[in-house]
């Protein structure tokens, strides 16, 4: 009970479909933007950190539009 179905084969973790690749790309880009924003903010560049932080919802919004566009085809 409660056992994972992961059998230790790393190939099962690979990004396999174009849709999954696109989602992964946008989430990674937003995550990197967030990390960059926080690091800038904590290193004394508050304005630059705030500006880069605004990229996160923009990237996620663009990702949403792209994914909706793919579904409507």
C-alpha positions as a printed NumPy array, in Angstrom:
array([[  0.   ,   0.   ,   0.   ],
       [  1.262,   3.475,  -0.827],
       [  4.055,   2.212,  -3.086],
       [  5.218,   4.258,  -6.029],
       [  4.898,   2.901,  -9.561],
       [  8.39 ,   4.24 , -10.414],
       [ 10.582,   1.255, -11.26 ],
       [ 13.916,   3.102, -11.211],
       [ 14.094,   3.56 , -14.976],
       [ 15.007,   7.2  , -15.649],
       [ 13.643,   6.97 , -19.201],
       [ 10.132,   6.985, -17.714],
       [ 10.795,  10.516, -16.464],
       [ 11.681,  11.851, -19.918],
       [  9.535,  14.567, -21.464],
       [  7.768,  12.674, -24.217],
       [  5.132,  14.779, -25.957],
       [  5.396,  18.242, -27.525],
       [  2.606,  19.436, -25.216],
       [  4.532,  18.273, -22.147],
       [  7.73 ,  19.84 , -23.489],
       [  5.971,  23.18 , -23.978],
       [  4.512,  23.1  , -20.468],
       [  7.904,  22.211, -19.027],
       [  9.604,  25.031, -20.94 ],
       [  7.203,  27.68 , -19.642],
       [  7.276,  26.426, -16.053],
       [ 11.094,  26.265, -16.041],
       [ 11.336,  29.761, -17.564],
       [  8.961,  31.156, -14.937],
       [ 10.855,  29.36 , -12.168],
       [ 14.196,  30.717, -13.345],
       [ 12.711,  34.193, -13.538],
       [ 11.456,  33.869,  -9.975],
       [ 14.831,  32.671,  -8.689],
       [ 16.62 ,  35.499, -10.529],
       [ 14.16 ,  38.014,  -9.116],
       [ 14.654,  36.84 ,  -5.542],
       [ 18.429,  36.728,  -5.88 ],
       [ 18.508,  40.253,  -7.296],
       [ 16.251,  41.49 ,  -4.519],
       [ 18.379,  39.977,  -1.762],
       [ 21.602,  41.289,  -3.305],
       [ 20.584,  44.93 ,  -3.106],
       [ 19.034,  45.337,  -6.54 ],
       [ 15.435,  45.695,  -5.404],
       [ 14.138,  47.579,  -8.437],
       [ 15.706,  45.139, -10.901],
       [ 14.409,  42.224,  -8.823],
       [ 10.903,  43.667,  -8.907],
       [ 11.103,  44.153, -12.656],
       [ 12.278,  40.594, -13.275],
       [  9.604,  39.355, -10.868],
       [  6.971,  40.8  , -13.187],
       [  8.136,  38.372, -15.857],
       [  6.774,  35.363, -13.943],
       [  3.039,  35.979, -14.514],
       [  3.792,  37.182, -18.053],
       [  5.613,  33.949, -18.908],
       [  2.874,  31.834, -17.343],
       [  0.186,  33.837, -19.167],
       [  1.982,  33.369, -22.476],
       [  2.277,  29.663, -21.732],
       [ -1.446,  29.476, -21.077],
       [ -2.231,  31.204, -24.375],
       [  0.115,  28.894, -26.269],
       [ -1.405,  25.798, -24.685],
       [ -4.966,  26.975, -25.405],
       [ -3.95 ,  27.679, -29.006],
       [ -2.557,  24.16 , -29.362],
       [ -5.766,  22.621, -28.001],
       [ -7.991,  24.568, -30.421],
       [ -6.222,  23.152, -33.509]])
